[in-house]
Coordinates of C-alpha atoms in Angstrom, one line a residue:
X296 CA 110.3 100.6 134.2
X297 CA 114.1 101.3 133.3
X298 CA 116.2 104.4 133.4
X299 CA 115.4 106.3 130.7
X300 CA 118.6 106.1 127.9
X301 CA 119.3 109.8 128.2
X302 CA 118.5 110.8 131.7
X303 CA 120.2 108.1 133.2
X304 CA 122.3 107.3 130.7
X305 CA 125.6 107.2 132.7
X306 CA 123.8 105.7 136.3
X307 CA 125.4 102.5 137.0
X308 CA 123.9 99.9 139.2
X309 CA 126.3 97.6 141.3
X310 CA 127.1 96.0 144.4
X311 CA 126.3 99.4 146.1
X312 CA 122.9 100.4 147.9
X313 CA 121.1 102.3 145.7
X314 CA 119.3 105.0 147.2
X315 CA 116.8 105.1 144.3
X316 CA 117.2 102.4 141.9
X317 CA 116.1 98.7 143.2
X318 CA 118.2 96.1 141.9
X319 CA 116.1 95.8 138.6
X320 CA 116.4 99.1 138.1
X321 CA 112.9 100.0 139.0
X322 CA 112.7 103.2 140.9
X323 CA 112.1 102.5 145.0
X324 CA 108.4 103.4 145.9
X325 CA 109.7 106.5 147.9
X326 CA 111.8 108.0 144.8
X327 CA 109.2 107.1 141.9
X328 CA 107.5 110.7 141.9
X329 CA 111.0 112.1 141.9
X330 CA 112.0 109.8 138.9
X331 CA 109.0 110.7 136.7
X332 CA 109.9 114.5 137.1
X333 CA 113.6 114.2 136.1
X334 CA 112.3 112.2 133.5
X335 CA 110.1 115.2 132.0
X336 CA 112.8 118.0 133.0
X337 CA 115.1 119.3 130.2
X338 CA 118.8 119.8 131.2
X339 CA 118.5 123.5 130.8
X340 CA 115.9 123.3 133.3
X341 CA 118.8 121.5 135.8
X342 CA 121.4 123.6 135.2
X343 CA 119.1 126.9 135.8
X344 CA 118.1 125.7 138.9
X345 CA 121.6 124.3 139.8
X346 CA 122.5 128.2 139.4
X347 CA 120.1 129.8 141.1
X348 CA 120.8 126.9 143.8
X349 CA 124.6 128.3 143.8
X350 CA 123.7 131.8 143.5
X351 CA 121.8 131.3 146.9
X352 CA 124.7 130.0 148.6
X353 CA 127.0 132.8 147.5
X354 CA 125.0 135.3 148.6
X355 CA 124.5 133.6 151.8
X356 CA 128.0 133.7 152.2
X357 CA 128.3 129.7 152.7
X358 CA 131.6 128.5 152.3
X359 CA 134.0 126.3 154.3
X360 CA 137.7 125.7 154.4
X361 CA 139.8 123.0 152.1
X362 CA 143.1 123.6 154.1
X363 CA 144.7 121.1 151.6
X364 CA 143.4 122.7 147.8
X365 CA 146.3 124.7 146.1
X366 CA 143.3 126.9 144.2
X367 CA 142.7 129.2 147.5
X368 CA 141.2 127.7 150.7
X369 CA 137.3 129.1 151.1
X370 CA 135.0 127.4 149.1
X371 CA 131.0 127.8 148.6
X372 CA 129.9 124.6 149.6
X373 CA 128.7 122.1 146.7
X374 CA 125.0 121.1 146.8
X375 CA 123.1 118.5 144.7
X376 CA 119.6 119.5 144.0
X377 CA 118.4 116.0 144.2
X378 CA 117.3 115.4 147.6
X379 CA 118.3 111.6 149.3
X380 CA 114.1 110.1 150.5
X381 CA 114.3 108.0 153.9
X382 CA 110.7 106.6 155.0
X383 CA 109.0 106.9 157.9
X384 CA 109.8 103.1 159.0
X385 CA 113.4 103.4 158.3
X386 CA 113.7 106.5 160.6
X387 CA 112.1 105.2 163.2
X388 CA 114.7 102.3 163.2
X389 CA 117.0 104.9 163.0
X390 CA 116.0 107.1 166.0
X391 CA 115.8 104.3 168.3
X392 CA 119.1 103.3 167.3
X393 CA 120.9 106.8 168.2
X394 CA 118.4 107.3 171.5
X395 CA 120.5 104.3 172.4
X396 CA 123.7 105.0 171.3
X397 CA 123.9 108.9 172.6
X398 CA 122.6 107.4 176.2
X399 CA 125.0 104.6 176.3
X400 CA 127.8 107.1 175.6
X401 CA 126.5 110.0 178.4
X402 CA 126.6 106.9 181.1
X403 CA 129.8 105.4 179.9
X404 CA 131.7 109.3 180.0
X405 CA 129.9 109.5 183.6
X406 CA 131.4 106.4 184.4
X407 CA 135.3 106.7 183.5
X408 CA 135.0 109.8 185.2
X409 CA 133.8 109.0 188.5
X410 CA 134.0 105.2 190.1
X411 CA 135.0 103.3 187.0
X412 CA 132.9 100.2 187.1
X413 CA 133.2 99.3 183.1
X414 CA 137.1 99.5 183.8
X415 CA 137.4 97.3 186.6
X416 CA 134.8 94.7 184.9
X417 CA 137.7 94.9 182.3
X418 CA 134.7 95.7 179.5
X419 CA 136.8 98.3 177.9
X420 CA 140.2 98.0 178.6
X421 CA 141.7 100.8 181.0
X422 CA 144.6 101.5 179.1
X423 CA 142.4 102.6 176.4
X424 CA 140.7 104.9 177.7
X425 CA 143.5 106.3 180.1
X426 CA 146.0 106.5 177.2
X427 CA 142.9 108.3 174.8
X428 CA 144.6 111.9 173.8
X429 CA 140.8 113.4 174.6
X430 CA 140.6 112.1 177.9
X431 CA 140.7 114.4 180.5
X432 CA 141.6 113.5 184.0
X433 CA 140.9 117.6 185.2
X434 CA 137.2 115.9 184.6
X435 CA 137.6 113.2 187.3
X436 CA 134.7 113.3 190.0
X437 CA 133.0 116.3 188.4
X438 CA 129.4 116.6 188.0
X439 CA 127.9 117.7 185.1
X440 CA 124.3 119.2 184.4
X441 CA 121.2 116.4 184.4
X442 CA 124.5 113.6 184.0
X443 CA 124.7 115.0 180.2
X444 CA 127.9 115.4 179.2
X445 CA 127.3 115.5 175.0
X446 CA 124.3 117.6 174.5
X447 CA 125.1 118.1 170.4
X448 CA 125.9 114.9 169.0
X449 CA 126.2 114.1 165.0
X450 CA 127.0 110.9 164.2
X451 CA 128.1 109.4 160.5
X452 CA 125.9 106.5 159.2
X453 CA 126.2 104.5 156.1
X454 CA 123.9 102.3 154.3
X455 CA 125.3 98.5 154.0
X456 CA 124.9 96.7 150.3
X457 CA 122.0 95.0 152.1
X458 CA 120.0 98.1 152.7
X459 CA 120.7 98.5 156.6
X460 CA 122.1 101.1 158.0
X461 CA 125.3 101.1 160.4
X462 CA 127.2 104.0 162.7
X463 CA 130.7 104.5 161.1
X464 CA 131.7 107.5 163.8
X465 CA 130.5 109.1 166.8
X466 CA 131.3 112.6 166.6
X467 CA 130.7 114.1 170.6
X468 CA 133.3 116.8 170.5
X469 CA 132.0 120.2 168.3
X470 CA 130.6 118.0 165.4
X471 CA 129.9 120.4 162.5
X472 CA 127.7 120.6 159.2
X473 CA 124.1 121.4 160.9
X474 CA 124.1 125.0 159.1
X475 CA 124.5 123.0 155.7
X476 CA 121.3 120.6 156.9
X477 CA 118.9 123.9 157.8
X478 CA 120.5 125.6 154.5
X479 CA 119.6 123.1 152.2
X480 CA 116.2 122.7 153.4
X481 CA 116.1 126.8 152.4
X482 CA 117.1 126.2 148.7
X483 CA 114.9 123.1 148.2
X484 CA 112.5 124.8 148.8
X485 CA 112.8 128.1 146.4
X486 CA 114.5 125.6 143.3
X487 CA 111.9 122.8 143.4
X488 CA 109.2 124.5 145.3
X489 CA 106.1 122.3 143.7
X490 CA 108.7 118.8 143.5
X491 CA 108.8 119.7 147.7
X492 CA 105.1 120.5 148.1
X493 CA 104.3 117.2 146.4
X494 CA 106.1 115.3 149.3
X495 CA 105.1 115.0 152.9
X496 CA 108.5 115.7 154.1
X497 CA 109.0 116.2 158.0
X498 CA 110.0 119.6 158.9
X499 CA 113.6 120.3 160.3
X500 CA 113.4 124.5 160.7
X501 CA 112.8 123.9 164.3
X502 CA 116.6 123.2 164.8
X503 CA 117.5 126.2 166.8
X504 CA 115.1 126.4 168.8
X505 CA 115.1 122.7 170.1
X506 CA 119.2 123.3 170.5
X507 CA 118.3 126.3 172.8
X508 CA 115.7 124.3 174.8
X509 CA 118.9 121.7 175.2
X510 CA 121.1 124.2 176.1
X511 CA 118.6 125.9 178.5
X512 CA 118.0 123.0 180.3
X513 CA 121.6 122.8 181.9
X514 CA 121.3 125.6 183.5
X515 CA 123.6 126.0 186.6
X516 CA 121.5 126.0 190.0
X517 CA 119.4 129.1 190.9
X518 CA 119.4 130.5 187.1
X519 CA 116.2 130.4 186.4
X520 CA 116.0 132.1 183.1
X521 CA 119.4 131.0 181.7
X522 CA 121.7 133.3 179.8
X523 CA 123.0 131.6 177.0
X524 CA 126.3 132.2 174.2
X525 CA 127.8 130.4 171.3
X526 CA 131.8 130.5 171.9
X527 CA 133.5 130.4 168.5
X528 CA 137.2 130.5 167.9
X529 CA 136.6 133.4 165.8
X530 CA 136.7 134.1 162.1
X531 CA 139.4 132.1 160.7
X532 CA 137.9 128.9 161.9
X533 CA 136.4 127.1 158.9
X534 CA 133.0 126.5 160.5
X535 CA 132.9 130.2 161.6
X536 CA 129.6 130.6 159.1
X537 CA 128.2 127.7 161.1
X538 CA 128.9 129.7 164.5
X539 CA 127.3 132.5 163.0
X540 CA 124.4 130.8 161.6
X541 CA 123.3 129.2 164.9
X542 CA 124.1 132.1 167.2
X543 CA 121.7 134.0 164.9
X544 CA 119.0 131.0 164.4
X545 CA 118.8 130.5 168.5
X546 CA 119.0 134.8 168.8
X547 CA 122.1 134.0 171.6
X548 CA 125.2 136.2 171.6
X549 CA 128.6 135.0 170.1
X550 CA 131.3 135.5 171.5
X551 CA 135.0 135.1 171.5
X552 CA 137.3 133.9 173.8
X553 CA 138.6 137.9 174.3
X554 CA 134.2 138.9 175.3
X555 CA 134.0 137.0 178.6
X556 CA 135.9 137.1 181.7
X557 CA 135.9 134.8 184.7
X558 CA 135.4 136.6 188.2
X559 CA 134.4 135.0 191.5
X560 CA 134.4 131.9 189.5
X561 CA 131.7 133.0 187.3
X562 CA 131.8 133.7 183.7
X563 CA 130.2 137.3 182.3
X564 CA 130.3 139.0 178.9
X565 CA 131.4 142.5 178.1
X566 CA 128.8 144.4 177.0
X567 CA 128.5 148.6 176.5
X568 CA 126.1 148.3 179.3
X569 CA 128.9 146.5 181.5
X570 CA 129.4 143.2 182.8
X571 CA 126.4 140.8 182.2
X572 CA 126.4 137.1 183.7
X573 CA 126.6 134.2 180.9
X574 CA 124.8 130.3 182.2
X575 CA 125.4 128.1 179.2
X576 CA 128.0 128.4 176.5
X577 CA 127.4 126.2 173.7
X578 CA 131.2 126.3 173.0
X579 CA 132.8 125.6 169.6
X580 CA 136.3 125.6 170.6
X581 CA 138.1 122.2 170.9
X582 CA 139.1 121.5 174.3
X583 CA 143.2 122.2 174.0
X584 CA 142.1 125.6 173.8
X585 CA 139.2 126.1 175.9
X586 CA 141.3 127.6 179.4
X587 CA 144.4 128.3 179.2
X588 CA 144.9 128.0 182.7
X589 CA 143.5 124.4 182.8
X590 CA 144.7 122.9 179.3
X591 CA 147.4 124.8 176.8
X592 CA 148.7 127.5 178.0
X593 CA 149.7 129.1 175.1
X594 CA 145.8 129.7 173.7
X595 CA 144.9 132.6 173.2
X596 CA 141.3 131.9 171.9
X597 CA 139.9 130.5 175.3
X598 CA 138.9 132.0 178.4
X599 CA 141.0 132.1 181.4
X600 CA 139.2 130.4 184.4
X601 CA 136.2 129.0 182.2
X602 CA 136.7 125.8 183.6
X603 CA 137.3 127.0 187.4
X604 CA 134.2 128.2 187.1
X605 CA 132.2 125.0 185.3
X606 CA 134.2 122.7 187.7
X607 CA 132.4 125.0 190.3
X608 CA 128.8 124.7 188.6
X609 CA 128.3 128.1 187.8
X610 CA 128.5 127.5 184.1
X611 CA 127.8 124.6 181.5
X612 CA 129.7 123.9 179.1
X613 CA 128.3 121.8 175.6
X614 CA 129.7 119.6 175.1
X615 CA 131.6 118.8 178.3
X616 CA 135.2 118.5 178.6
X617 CA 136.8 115.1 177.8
X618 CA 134.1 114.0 176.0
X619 CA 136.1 113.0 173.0
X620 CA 137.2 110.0 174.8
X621 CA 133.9 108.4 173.7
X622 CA 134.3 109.3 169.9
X623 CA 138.0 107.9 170.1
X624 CA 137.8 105.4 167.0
X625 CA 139.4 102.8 169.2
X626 CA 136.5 103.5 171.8
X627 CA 134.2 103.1 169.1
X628 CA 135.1 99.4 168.5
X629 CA 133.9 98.6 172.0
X630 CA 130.6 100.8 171.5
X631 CA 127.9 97.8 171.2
X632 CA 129.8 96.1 175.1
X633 CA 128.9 99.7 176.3
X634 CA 124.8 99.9 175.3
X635 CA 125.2 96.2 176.7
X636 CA 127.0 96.8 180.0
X637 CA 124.5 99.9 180.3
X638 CA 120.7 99.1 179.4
X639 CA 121.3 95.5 178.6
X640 CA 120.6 95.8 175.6
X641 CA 121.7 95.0 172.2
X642 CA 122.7 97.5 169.7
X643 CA 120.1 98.7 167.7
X644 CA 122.3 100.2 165.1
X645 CA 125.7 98.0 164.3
X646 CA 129.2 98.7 164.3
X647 CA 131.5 98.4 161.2
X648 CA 134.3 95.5 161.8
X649 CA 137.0 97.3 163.5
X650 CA 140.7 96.3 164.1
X651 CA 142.5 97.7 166.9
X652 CA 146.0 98.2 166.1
X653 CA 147.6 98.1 169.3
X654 CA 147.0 94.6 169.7
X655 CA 149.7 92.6 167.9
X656 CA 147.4 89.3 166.1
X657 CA 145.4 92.2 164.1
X658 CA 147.9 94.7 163.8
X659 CA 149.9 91.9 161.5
X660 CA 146.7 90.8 159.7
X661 CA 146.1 94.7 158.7
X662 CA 149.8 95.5 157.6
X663 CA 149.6 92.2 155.2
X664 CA 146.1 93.7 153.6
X665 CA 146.8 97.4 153.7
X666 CA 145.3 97.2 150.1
X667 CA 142.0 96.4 151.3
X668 CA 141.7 98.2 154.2
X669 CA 140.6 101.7 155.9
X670 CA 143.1 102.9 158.6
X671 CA 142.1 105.6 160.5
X672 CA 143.8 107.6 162.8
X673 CA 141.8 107.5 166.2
X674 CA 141.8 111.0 167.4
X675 CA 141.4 112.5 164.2
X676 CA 138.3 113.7 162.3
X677 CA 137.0 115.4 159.0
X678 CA 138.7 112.7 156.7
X679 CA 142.0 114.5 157.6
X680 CA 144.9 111.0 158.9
X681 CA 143.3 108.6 156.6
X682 CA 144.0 106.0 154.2
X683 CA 141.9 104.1 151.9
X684 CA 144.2 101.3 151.0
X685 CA 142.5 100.2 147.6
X686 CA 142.7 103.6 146.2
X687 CA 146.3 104.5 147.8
X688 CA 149.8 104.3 146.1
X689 CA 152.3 101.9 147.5
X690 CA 154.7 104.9 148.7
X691 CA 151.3 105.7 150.7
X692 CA 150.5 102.6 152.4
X693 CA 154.4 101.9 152.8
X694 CA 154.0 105.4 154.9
X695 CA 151.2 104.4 156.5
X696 CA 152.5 100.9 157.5
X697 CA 155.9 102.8 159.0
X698 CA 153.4 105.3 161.1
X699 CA 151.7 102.1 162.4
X700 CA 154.8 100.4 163.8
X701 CA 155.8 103.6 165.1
X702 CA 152.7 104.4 167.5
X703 CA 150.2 101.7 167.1
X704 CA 147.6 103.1 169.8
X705 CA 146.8 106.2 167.3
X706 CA 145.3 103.6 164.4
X707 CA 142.4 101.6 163.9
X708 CA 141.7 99.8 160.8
X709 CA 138.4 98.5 159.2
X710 CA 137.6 96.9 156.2
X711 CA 136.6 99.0 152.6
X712 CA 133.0 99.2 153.2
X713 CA 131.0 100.4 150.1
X714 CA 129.0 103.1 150.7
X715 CA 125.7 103.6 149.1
X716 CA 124.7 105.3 146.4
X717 CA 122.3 108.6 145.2
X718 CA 121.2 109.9 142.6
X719 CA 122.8 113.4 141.7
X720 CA 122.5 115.9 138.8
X721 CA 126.0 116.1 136.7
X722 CA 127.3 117.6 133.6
X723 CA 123.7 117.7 132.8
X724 CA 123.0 114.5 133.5
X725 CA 122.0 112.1 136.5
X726 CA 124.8 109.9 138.2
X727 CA 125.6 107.9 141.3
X728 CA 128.0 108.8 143.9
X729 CA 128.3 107.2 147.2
X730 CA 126.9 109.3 150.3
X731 CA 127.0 109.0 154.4
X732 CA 124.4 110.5 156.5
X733 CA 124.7 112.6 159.7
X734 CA 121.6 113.2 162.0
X735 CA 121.9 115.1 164.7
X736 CA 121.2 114.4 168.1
X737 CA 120.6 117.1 170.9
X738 CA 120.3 116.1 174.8
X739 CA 119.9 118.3 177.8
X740 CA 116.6 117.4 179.5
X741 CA 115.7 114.4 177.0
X742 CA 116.9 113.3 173.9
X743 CA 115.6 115.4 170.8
X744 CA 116.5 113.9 167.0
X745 CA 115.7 116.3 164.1
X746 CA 114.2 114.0 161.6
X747 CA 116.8 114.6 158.5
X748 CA 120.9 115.3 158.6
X749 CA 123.5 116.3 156.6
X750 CA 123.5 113.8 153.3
X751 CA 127.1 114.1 152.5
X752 CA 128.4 113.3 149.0
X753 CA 131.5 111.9 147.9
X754 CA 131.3 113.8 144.5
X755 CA 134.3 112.4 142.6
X756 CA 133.0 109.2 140.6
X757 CA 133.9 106.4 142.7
X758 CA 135.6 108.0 145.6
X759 CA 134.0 106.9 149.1
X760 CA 135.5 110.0 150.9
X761 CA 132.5 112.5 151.4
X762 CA 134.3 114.9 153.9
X763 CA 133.5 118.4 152.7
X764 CA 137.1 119.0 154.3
X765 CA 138.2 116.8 151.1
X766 CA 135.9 118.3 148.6
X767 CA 132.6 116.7 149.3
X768 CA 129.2 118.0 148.7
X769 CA 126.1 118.0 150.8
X770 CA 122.1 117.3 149.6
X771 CA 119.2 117.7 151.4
X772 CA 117.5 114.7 153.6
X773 CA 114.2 114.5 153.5
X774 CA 112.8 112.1 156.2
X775 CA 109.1 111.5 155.0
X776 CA 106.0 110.8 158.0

């Protein structure tokens, strides 16, 4: 069996995974159902449903923010209708993996912050850590709830030309893009209600309600039926839908910085009925900006005392403070010593190659290949202080080579790693474009993994950058039992 002449007319087969396609171009077991039906759809038939698909997202009011397009900055957020199939086996590799990972990370932050043993068995280097621009020394000997300091965790895999998946970031700090996951799931299943129903996809609707069951269980001692809020930076943010959609989805208040107040070293909420007491605050508001009276002091979107008071235990913050030190991209190198120094085990899930740029034997190696590498700048996030050497200028990677000199520390480098590939519906057609995948991972009393994640797609032909901050798209993941 072959691609059809007209449906797939334009799908090219390479070095690239292929989600769908086996290298003879016969359709992978998992996708064959969805192949037969693409096969027997007309195009009109796509781009109705692509409509009513966009139509849904309009009206939902789903957008996000391109800070960098000159045609206006909110955007309704681009969806594929084809959905990207994982199997039952390959999740479970893949939940084992982040169990590991997210645990390995929780005792490492634990660590750094209290007797330092990793540092002084010279595992990670100190300096590293110390000279991190998320680490947080106010955080030094503080306790936090159950020993969890990152209860919402999304982390970025990609699929390796050889079929197996590898972790490409950690994001601890407010990782975004859940909404798009639950939303997605919503119009698959209105567009292609009887393609869905013929798969025995694993549900993901019980999102919100296992993120307030994590967020419950931090509760600060002697709250026994915890009062939770989502803390958003308000409505200029660009993920202020997402802060709306979860607040709504768990049935928690949002807030601002300006709706709570600090007294007696305990946070409350104004209400009309007055002052009522607030235990958990699943806070999206990056940590420079969280207290002005403990970080900048110019913010005016945080709350005054906040961390008095979680420094005191009376209120828990998700994710902690200073947890970004463990998503620094220069961290991330040393991720598989840390599950090793921790459990004693081996990483389930593997790093990509990564050079560290401070040092001076790689840093050369990388300025004489900047055309075939990735440099990334290590506190940053969202695709935003970037470059992708084979598809750069040479006035870009001459930039980038004059940043690196400059400050070293703030860039890692890694080789081009082709992404894989899924099918997507285009101009009327079906095409490949390379995609990541983000699962998400909450922890308060256990570790709880929503069988899907984001599928982000990189929807210019070729590109590898699937950041919906650089005009990406999203599909939904189904994970199949």
């Amino acid at each position: 069996m072959t691609p059809a002449p007209d449906t797939f007319s334009r799908y090219d087969l390479d070095s690239a995974y292929d989600e769908m396609f086996e290298p003879n171009a016969k359709p992978r077991p998992q996708y064959r159902a969805l192949y037969e039906r693409l096969l027997g759809m007309p195009p009109d038939i796509w781009k109705a449903r692509q409509e009513q698909a966009d139509l849904m997202f309009l009206n939902q009011g789903i957008t996000f923010t391109v800070y960098a397009s000159n045609e206006g900055t909110e955007k309704i957020f681009p969806y594929d209708l084809l959905p990207r199939i994982i199997t039952a086996k390959e999740w479970s590799v893949l939940e084992k993996g982040l169990e590991q990972r997210i645990t390995a990370l929780n005792l490492f932050l634990h660590d750094i912050y209290h007797e330092g043993k990793i540092l002084k068995d010279k595992i990670v280097p100190r300096e590293m850590v110390l000279t991190c621009p998320h680490y947080r020394p106010e955080m030094v000997g503080i306790d936090v709830p159950n020993g969890v300091y990152v209860s919402v965790t999304g982390t970025d895999l990609i699929r390796l030309p050889d079929g197996s998946f590898a972790v490409l970031e950690d994001n601890l700090r407010v990782p975004s893009g859940v909404s798009y996951m639950l939303t997605n799931r919503q119009v698959m299943k209105h567009v292609f209600p009887l393609l869905f129903g013929s798969y025995d996809v694993r549900p993901i609707d019980h999102y919100g309600q296992e993120l307030l069951a994590a967020l419950k269980s931090l509760k600060p001692q002697g709250a026994d039926d915890p009062s939770v809020a989502l803390l958003t930076p308000g409505v200029f943010n660009s993920a202020y839908f997402e802060h709306t959609f979860l607040a709504r989805q768990m049935g928690v208040p949002l807030v601002e910085g300006r709706d709570l107040v600090v007294y007696n070293k305990r946070v409350f909420r104004r209400t009309t009925n007055g002052l009522q007491r607030v235990d958990v605050i699943y806070r999206r508001i990056d940590d420079d900006f969280l207290d002005p009276k403990a970080f900048r002091p110019d913010s005016v979107l945080g709350v005054p005392g906040i961390f008095e008071a979680f420094a005191a235990g009376n209120v828990a913050l998700a994710n902690a403070p200073g947890t970004g030190v463990a998503d620094d991209k220069g961290i991330y190198a040393y991720v598989p010593r840390i599950i090793k120094y921790y459990l004693g085990e081996d990483a389930i899930l593997q790093n990509i190659e990564t050079h560290i740029l401070a040092e001076e034997k790689p840093r050369e190696m990388v300025l004489q290949n900047l055309d075939k590498m990735v440099v990334k700048a290590v506190g940053e996030s969202g695709g935003y202080g970037m470059l992708i050497g084979p598809h750069a200028t040479q006035a870009q990677r001459d930039e980038f080579a004059l940043k690196i000199r400059e400050n070293p520390r703030n860039y890692i480098a890694q080789p081009t790693i082709m992404l894989s590939r899924a099918p997507c519906i285009l101009d009327g057609t079906v095409d490949g474009r390379h995609v990541d995948l983000r699962p998400y991972i909450l922890y308060g009393d256990k570790v709880r993994i929503i069988p899907g994640g984001l599928t982000r797609v990189a929807l210019r032909k070729g590109s590898l950058v699937v950041n919906s901050s650089q005009g990406g798209g999203s599909k939904d993941t189904w994970v199949l039992y």
